[in-house]
Short mmCIF file of C-alpha atoms and ligand atoms in Angstrom, two decimals:
data_model
loop_
_atom_site.label_atom_id
_atom_site.label_comp_id
_atom_site.label_asym_id
_atom_site.label_seq_id
_atom_site.Cartn_x
_atom_site.Cartn_y
_atom_site.Cartn_z
CA MET A 29 -0.30 -0.02 0.15
CA LYS A 30 1.14 3.32 -0.48
CA ALA A 31 1.23 6.25 2.19
CA ILE A 32 1.15 9.77 1.48
CA ILE A 33 3.71 11.58 3.66
CA PRO A 34 3.62 15.41 4.29
CA VAL A 35 6.55 17.02 4.76
CA ALA A 36 6.87 20.67 2.70
CA GLY A 37 6.62 22.82 5.94
CA VAL A 38 9.01 25.33 7.79
CA GLY A 39 9.18 24.73 10.49
CA THR A 40 8.94 28.03 11.52
CA ARG A 41 8.57 26.99 15.70
CA LEU A 42 11.23 25.64 15.33
CA ARG A 43 13.55 27.86 13.86
CA PRO A 44 16.67 28.94 14.43
CA HIS A 45 17.39 24.85 13.61
CA THR A 46 15.31 24.96 10.82
CA PHE A 47 16.93 27.73 9.29
CA SER A 48 19.58 25.07 8.41
CA TYR A 49 18.19 21.67 8.94
CA PRO A 50 14.19 20.53 7.59
CA LYS A 51 12.77 19.89 10.52
CA VAL A 52 12.06 16.70 9.99
CA LEU A 53 15.32 15.22 10.05
CA LEU A 54 16.18 17.02 13.88
CA ASN A 55 17.24 13.85 16.21
CA VAL A 56 14.86 12.48 18.80
CA ALA A 57 16.32 9.99 20.70
CA GLY A 58 19.20 8.99 18.55
CA LYS A 59 17.05 9.67 15.17
CA PRO A 60 15.94 12.04 13.25
CA ILE A 61 11.62 12.45 13.52
CA ILE A 62 10.76 10.92 10.22
CA GLY A 63 13.20 7.75 11.09
CA HIS A 64 10.28 7.20 13.42
CA ILE A 65 7.69 7.45 11.16
CA MET A 66 9.14 5.35 8.27
CA ASP A 67 10.36 2.38 10.70
CA LYS A 68 6.85 2.44 11.86
CA LEU A 69 4.94 2.31 7.79
CA VAL A 70 8.24 -0.18 7.17
CA ASP A 71 7.08 -2.69 10.03
CA ALA A 72 3.31 -2.12 8.75
CA GLY A 73 4.17 -3.66 5.46
CA ILE A 74 4.15 -0.41 3.07
CA ASP A 75 6.25 -0.45 -0.18
CA GLU A 76 5.96 2.62 -1.52
CA ALA A 77 6.43 6.48 0.08
CA ILE A 78 4.95 9.70 -1.46
CA VAL A 79 6.45 12.51 -0.32
CA ILE A 80 5.97 15.92 -0.73
CA VAL A 81 9.51 18.05 -0.01
CA GLY A 82 9.73 21.94 -0.33
CA TYR A 83 11.79 23.61 2.25
CA LEU A 84 14.88 22.30 2.29
CA GLY A 85 13.22 19.03 0.47
CA ASN A 86 16.65 17.75 -1.05
CA MET A 87 17.51 17.32 2.00
CA VAL A 88 14.46 15.01 3.16
CA GLU A 89 15.50 13.03 -0.15
CA GLU A 90 18.91 12.63 0.22
CA TRP A 91 18.36 10.87 3.75
CA LEU A 92 15.76 8.77 3.34
CA THR A 93 16.34 7.68 -0.13
CA ALA A 94 19.74 6.80 1.63
CA ASN A 95 18.59 4.85 4.51
CA TYR A 96 15.16 2.80 3.03
CA SER A 97 14.77 1.07 0.27
CA ILE A 98 11.03 0.95 -0.37
CA LYS A 99 10.04 2.47 -3.56
CA PHE A 100 9.76 6.49 -2.99
CA THR A 101 8.09 9.56 -5.72
CA PHE A 102 9.32 13.26 -4.32
CA VAL A 103 6.53 15.61 -5.32
CA ASN A 104 7.33 19.45 -4.80
CA GLN A 105 5.11 21.76 -3.16
CA PRO A 106 6.01 25.05 -4.48
CA GLU A 107 3.66 26.34 -1.70
CA ARG A 108 2.77 25.92 1.09
CA LEU A 109 -0.62 26.64 1.00
CA GLY A 110 -2.78 23.94 3.06
CA LEU A 111 -2.18 20.04 3.76
CA ALA A 112 -5.52 18.97 1.57
CA HIS A 113 -2.78 21.42 -1.21
CA ALA A 114 -0.55 19.72 -0.36
CA ILE A 115 -2.48 16.05 -0.86
CA TRP A 116 -3.84 18.14 -3.89
CA MET A 117 0.44 18.06 -5.37
CA CYS A 118 -0.23 13.80 -5.20
CA ARG A 119 -2.49 13.31 -7.70
CA SER A 120 -1.37 11.99 -10.51
CA PHE A 121 0.38 9.50 -8.04
CA VAL A 122 -2.05 7.70 -6.83
CA ASN A 123 -4.29 4.93 -7.29
CA GLU A 124 -7.43 6.60 -6.63
CA GLU A 125 -9.22 3.72 -6.85
CA GLU A 126 -7.48 2.65 -3.79
CA PRO A 127 -6.86 2.90 -0.41
CA LEU A 128 -4.56 5.38 0.93
CA LEU A 129 -2.97 6.13 4.42
CA ILE A 130 -1.76 10.01 4.96
CA ILE A 131 0.69 9.92 7.50
CA LEU A 132 1.93 13.63 8.63
CA GLY A 133 5.82 13.66 8.56
CA ASP A 134 6.71 15.49 11.56
CA THR A 135 4.85 13.60 14.46
CA ILE A 136 6.04 10.35 15.55
CA PHE A 137 2.85 8.12 17.32
CA ASP A 138 3.28 4.72 18.78
CA VAL A 139 -0.16 2.61 17.61
CA ASP A 140 -0.32 -0.99 15.66
CA LEU A 141 -1.42 0.04 12.07
CA GLY A 142 -2.52 -3.60 11.23
CA PRO A 143 -5.68 -3.31 12.09
CA VAL A 144 -6.20 0.22 10.57
CA LEU A 145 -4.52 -0.69 7.03
CA LYS A 146 -7.06 -3.34 7.21
CA SER A 147 -10.03 -1.81 8.52
CA PRO A 148 -13.59 -1.55 5.46
CA CYS A 149 -13.91 1.90 6.08
CA SER A 150 -12.04 5.35 6.20
CA THR A 151 -10.18 5.77 10.04
CA LEU A 152 -8.73 8.46 11.53
CA GLY A 153 -6.20 8.51 14.35
CA VAL A 154 -7.78 10.95 17.26
CA LYS A 155 -6.50 11.30 20.99
CA GLU A 156 -7.91 13.39 24.13
CA VAL A 157 -6.50 16.97 24.77
CA ASP A 158 -7.11 18.94 26.55
CA ASP A 159 -7.35 22.50 24.52
CA PRO A 160 -8.33 21.46 20.70
CA ARG A 161 -8.47 24.63 20.37
CA ARG A 162 -5.38 24.18 17.75
CA PHE A 163 -6.24 21.11 16.20
CA GLY A 164 -8.79 20.07 13.95
CA VAL A 165 -11.28 17.92 16.11
CA ALA A 166 -13.55 15.00 15.54
CA VAL A 167 -17.26 15.10 17.14
CA MET A 168 -18.36 11.63 16.98
CA GLY A 169 -21.82 9.54 16.89
CA GLU A 170 -22.83 6.05 16.67
CA GLY A 171 -19.70 4.14 15.48
CA LYS A 172 -18.71 7.17 13.83
CA ILE A 173 -17.84 10.45 13.06
CA GLU A 174 -20.55 12.55 13.12
CA LYS A 175 -18.47 15.87 11.73
CA LEU A 176 -14.98 17.66 11.73
CA VAL A 177 -13.58 21.02 12.58
CA GLU A 178 -10.94 22.56 11.91
CA LYS A 179 -9.44 24.11 15.28
CA PRO A 180 -12.44 25.36 16.84
CA ASP A 181 -12.80 28.37 18.50
CA THR A 182 -16.31 27.50 20.34
CA PRO A 183 -15.12 23.75 22.75
CA ILE A 184 -17.54 21.19 20.46
CA SER A 185 -15.11 17.93 21.36
CA ASN A 186 -11.72 17.10 22.68
CA LEU A 187 -10.43 14.36 19.80
CA ALA A 188 -8.27 15.96 18.34
CA ILE A 189 -7.11 14.21 14.73
CA VAL A 190 -3.54 13.29 15.07
CA GLY A 191 -2.16 13.26 11.45
CA LEU A 192 -2.85 9.56 10.80
CA TYR A 193 -5.95 8.87 7.60
CA PHE A 194 -6.71 5.42 6.27
CA LEU A 195 -9.03 6.27 3.44
CA HIS A 196 -10.43 3.17 1.45
CA LYS A 197 -10.35 4.81 -1.68
CA ALA A 198 -8.54 7.61 -2.47
CA ALA A 199 -10.97 9.00 -5.37
CA PRO A 200 -13.76 10.79 -3.32
CA LEU A 201 -11.05 12.47 -1.15
CA PHE A 202 -9.25 14.50 -4.39
CA SER A 203 -12.39 15.16 -5.92
CA ARG A 204 -13.62 17.40 -2.29
CA ILE A 205 -10.08 18.78 -2.65
CA GLU A 206 -10.49 19.74 -6.02
CA HIS A 207 -13.72 21.41 -4.50
CA LEU A 208 -12.09 23.70 -2.20
CA ILE A 209 -9.63 24.48 -4.75
CA GLU A 210 -11.85 26.11 -7.65
CA GLN A 211 -14.61 27.18 -4.98
CA ASN A 212 -10.78 28.60 -3.01
CA ILE A 213 -12.31 27.94 0.42
CA THR A 214 -9.49 27.89 3.02
CA THR A 215 -10.11 28.00 6.83
CA LYS A 216 -6.96 30.16 8.56
CA GLY A 217 -5.77 31.44 5.02
CA GLU A 218 -4.91 27.47 4.33
CA TYR A 219 -6.06 24.04 2.48
CA GLN A 220 -7.74 22.58 5.42
CA LEU A 221 -7.62 18.50 4.88
CA THR A 222 -10.11 18.52 7.52
CA ASP A 223 -12.25 20.30 5.23
CA ALA A 224 -12.00 18.72 2.75
CA LEU A 225 -12.72 15.27 5.09
CA GLU A 226 -15.63 17.45 6.39
CA LEU A 227 -16.96 17.61 2.60
CA MET A 228 -16.86 13.42 2.35
CA ILE A 229 -18.94 12.84 5.71
CA GLU A 230 -21.54 15.41 4.95
CA ASP A 231 -21.57 13.58 1.18
CA GLY A 232 -22.67 10.22 3.61
CA GLU A 233 -19.05 9.03 3.62
CA ARG A 234 -18.78 6.70 6.59
CA PHE A 235 -15.49 7.80 8.76
CA THR A 236 -14.26 5.32 12.11
CA ALA A 237 -11.77 6.69 14.74
CA PHE A 238 -9.06 4.83 15.92
CA PRO A 239 -7.01 5.91 19.63
CA VAL A 240 -3.83 6.50 19.01
CA HIS A 241 -2.95 6.90 22.67
CA GLY A 242 0.99 7.41 22.31
CA TRP A 243 1.58 10.71 19.93
CA TYR A 244 4.39 12.33 20.56
CA ASP A 245 4.26 16.09 18.71
CA CYS A 246 8.12 17.73 17.49
CA GLY A 247 6.35 20.54 16.35
CA LYS A 248 7.86 23.48 19.11
CA PRO A 249 11.48 23.68 21.42
CA GLU A 250 9.44 22.53 24.55
CA THR A 251 7.04 19.24 23.21
CA LEU A 252 10.69 17.94 20.70
CA LEU A 253 12.29 17.55 24.20
CA ALA A 254 9.74 15.92 26.57
CA THR A 255 8.72 13.27 23.16
CA ASN A 256 12.62 12.88 23.17
CA GLU A 257 12.20 12.20 26.87
CA THR A 258 9.23 10.07 26.37
CA LEU A 259 10.57 7.65 23.57
CA LEU A 260 14.81 7.71 25.39
CA ARG A 261 12.62 6.39 28.36
CA LYS A 262 11.97 2.93 26.38
CA GLN A 263 15.71 2.54 25.05
CA ALA A 264 18.06 0.18 26.39
CA PRO A 265 20.72 1.19 28.24
CA ALA A 266 23.40 3.26 27.01
CA ARG A 267 27.73 1.57 26.77
CA LYS A 268 29.90 3.03 30.28
CA TYR A 269 32.50 5.85 29.25
CA PRO A 270 35.03 5.67 31.53
CA GLY A 271 35.40 8.95 33.10
CA CYS A 272 32.05 9.93 32.91
CA ILE A 273 28.83 9.81 34.68
CA ILE A 274 26.07 8.53 32.38
CA ASN A 275 22.48 9.28 33.82
CA GLU A 276 19.29 7.14 31.60
CA PRO A 277 18.30 7.51 29.79
CA VAL A 278 20.06 8.63 27.18
CA PHE A 279 20.92 8.05 23.97
CA ILE A 280 24.97 8.31 22.69
CA ALA A 281 25.85 8.31 19.05
CA SER A 282 28.38 5.60 19.17
CA SER A 283 31.26 8.09 16.56
CA ALA A 284 30.84 10.60 19.73
CA SER A 285 33.10 11.18 22.33
CA LEU A 286 32.98 12.01 26.23
CA VAL A 287 35.23 13.29 27.79
CA ASN A 288 34.66 14.32 31.93
CA ALA A 289 31.63 14.33 31.41
CA VAL A 290 27.83 14.02 32.96
CA VAL A 291 24.91 12.97 30.76
CA GLY A 292 21.61 12.73 30.74
CA PRO A 293 18.88 12.08 31.68
CA ASN A 294 16.80 12.45 29.24
CA THR A 295 19.48 13.78 26.16
CA THR A 296 20.64 12.34 22.70
CA VAL A 297 24.38 12.87 22.17
CA GLY A 298 24.49 12.42 17.52
CA GLU A 299 27.10 11.40 15.41
CA HIS A 300 30.53 12.50 16.06
CA ALA A 301 29.34 15.25 19.02
CA VAL A 302 32.22 15.32 21.32
CA ILE A 303 31.13 16.91 25.06
CA ALA A 304 34.41 17.46 27.67
CA ASP A 305 34.19 18.97 31.00
CA ALA A 306 30.68 19.40 30.47
CA ILE A 307 27.05 18.76 32.24
CA VAL A 308 24.43 18.20 29.50
CA ARG A 309 21.43 17.17 30.97
CA ASP A 310 17.17 16.72 29.58
CA SER A 311 19.10 18.33 26.17
CA ILE A 312 19.75 17.13 22.27
CA VAL A 313 22.99 17.59 20.79
CA GLY A 314 23.24 17.59 17.01
CA ASN A 315 26.14 15.89 14.95
CA ASN A 316 28.99 16.87 15.19
CA ALA A 317 28.80 19.91 18.08
CA LYS A 318 31.28 20.31 20.30
CA VAL A 319 30.54 21.00 24.10
CA GLY A 320 32.75 22.37 26.26
CA ARG A 321 33.09 23.30 30.23
CA ILE A 322 29.96 24.19 30.05
CA MET A 323 26.60 22.83 31.90
CA LEU A 324 23.38 22.73 29.85
CA ASP A 325 20.04 21.91 30.56
CA ARG A 326 16.79 21.47 28.73
CA SER A 327 19.04 23.38 25.33
CA ILE A 328 19.35 21.81 21.37
CA ILE A 329 21.87 22.50 20.31
CA GLY A 330 22.07 22.44 16.20
CA ASN A 331 24.88 20.12 14.30
CA ASN A 332 28.28 20.90 13.70
CA ALA A 333 27.64 23.54 16.71
CA VAL A 334 30.14 24.91 19.24
CA ILE A 335 29.53 25.85 22.82
CA SER A 336 32.15 25.86 25.58
CA GLY A 337 32.68 28.61 28.93
CA THR A 338 35.17 29.66 30.90
CA PRO A 339 36.09 27.84 34.46
CA GLN A 340 35.35 30.73 36.93
CA GLU A 341 38.63 30.87 39.56
CA ILE A 342 36.66 32.46 42.84
CA ASN A 343 38.06 32.52 46.03
CA ILE A 344 35.34 33.34 48.67
CA GLY A 345 35.21 33.43 52.05
CA ASP A 346 32.84 32.21 54.61
CA TYR A 347 29.03 33.12 54.80
CA SER A 348 29.55 34.71 51.03
CA GLU A 349 26.73 33.93 48.72
CA ILE A 350 27.17 34.57 45.06
CA ARG A 351 25.21 33.51 42.03
CA VAL A 352 27.04 33.10 38.56
CA GLY A 353 24.30 33.74 36.20
P1 LIG B 412 2.50 21.94 9.87
O1 LIG B 412 2.52 23.47 10.27
O2 LIG B 412 2.44 21.30 11.58
O3 LIG B 412 3.94 22.26 10.45
O4 LIG B 412 1.86 20.91 9.17
P2 LIG B 412 5.35 23.22 9.79
O5 LIG B 412 4.10 24.11 8.85
O6 LIG B 412 6.59 22.70 9.30
O7 LIG B 412 5.49 23.88 11.06
P3 LIG B 412 5.36 25.19 11.75
O8 LIG B 412 3.52 25.45 12.36
O9 LIG B 412 6.10 26.26 10.08
O10 LIG B 412 5.92 25.36 12.63
C1 LIG B 412 2.18 19.95 9.62
C2 LIG B 412 2.55 18.83 8.30
O11 LIG B 412 2.19 19.18 7.25
C3 LIG B 412 3.05 19.52 6.41
C4 LIG B 412 3.81 20.25 7.53
O12 LIG B 412 6.02 19.84 6.52
C5 LIG B 412 4.52 18.90 8.28
O13 LIG B 412 4.72 17.78 8.33
N1 LIG B 412 2.07 20.30 5.49
C6 LIG B 412 1.96 21.33 6.20
C7 LIG B 412 2.65 19.87 3.89
O14 LIG B 412 3.53 19.78 3.63
N2 LIG B 412 2.35 21.76 3.62
C8 LIG B 412 1.33 22.56 3.93
O15 LIG B 412 1.48 22.75 2.92
C9 LIG B 412 1.17 22.25 5.60
#
């Protein structure tokens, strides 16, 4: 079966990292965000992926083709006009009579795709959230979705659509997207996939919902670090580093060097990174980064970045109180 993976977005909320690196290639718990997604898809038997690229798309293309052997088709979305528009760009590569899986390239999930791909009708992944105003939401009726609303202003449902869509046939979706584009129907300035799906529901298409308990957002620095922590907790412990203290959970790339360092908890250290005379916790350190003589907490250090501090020499008397910024 084919999967469509949209990754054309700019990732503005993750700047400055996304100025030079696509969001989906940022390292979380030892591999790029999109690597976590691809591993799930390959395990579920997906043998062909249509990847919608745009901003820094050549880097995504290079990484995917170097790391996975399934068939890829890369489709360029020159302008980010919304998710429905992104899907529309793929129309000539999809057999509209066949089922289709759409999965966002920047959201890591923990769900068994087997039953989803066998679903007799179209089905969407959902999760209960406290504040649904940032998401598309599903209003449930008896055993099916009654209505979908993109970023509702009034709280009509707290079931967020997580970015996993299974359509038992692609054609009805493409015809509704065509309608949105022809009539220039947008929500919050974009052609929304939620709106196209809602048109299908209004026309009588049956959609069910499946729960996605493990849904790990990577869109902002704080959620990227929280996802890093959650995924690290599921991994095997790191090897020992003589002269260093490792506070699990951590991921330390085998080519990284640690010298007189305290690393972790909840820390990822990328390939060829060097951490010397430093303490790093709750952080992500990129490939080839150098961290020296400093203490880092909840930090994201980009690839090839260098950060170092200066050891202080202080001679203070009894009862002194000094806070060094
Ligand atoms: P987001 O809006 O969450 O991601 O889109 P973004 O645009 O990269 O990030 P911000 O908002 O600027 O920080 C969800 C997914 O849909 C893709 C994005 O690449 C992301 O994987 N997308 C969104 C497209 O491919 N094209 C679009 O027009 C919109």
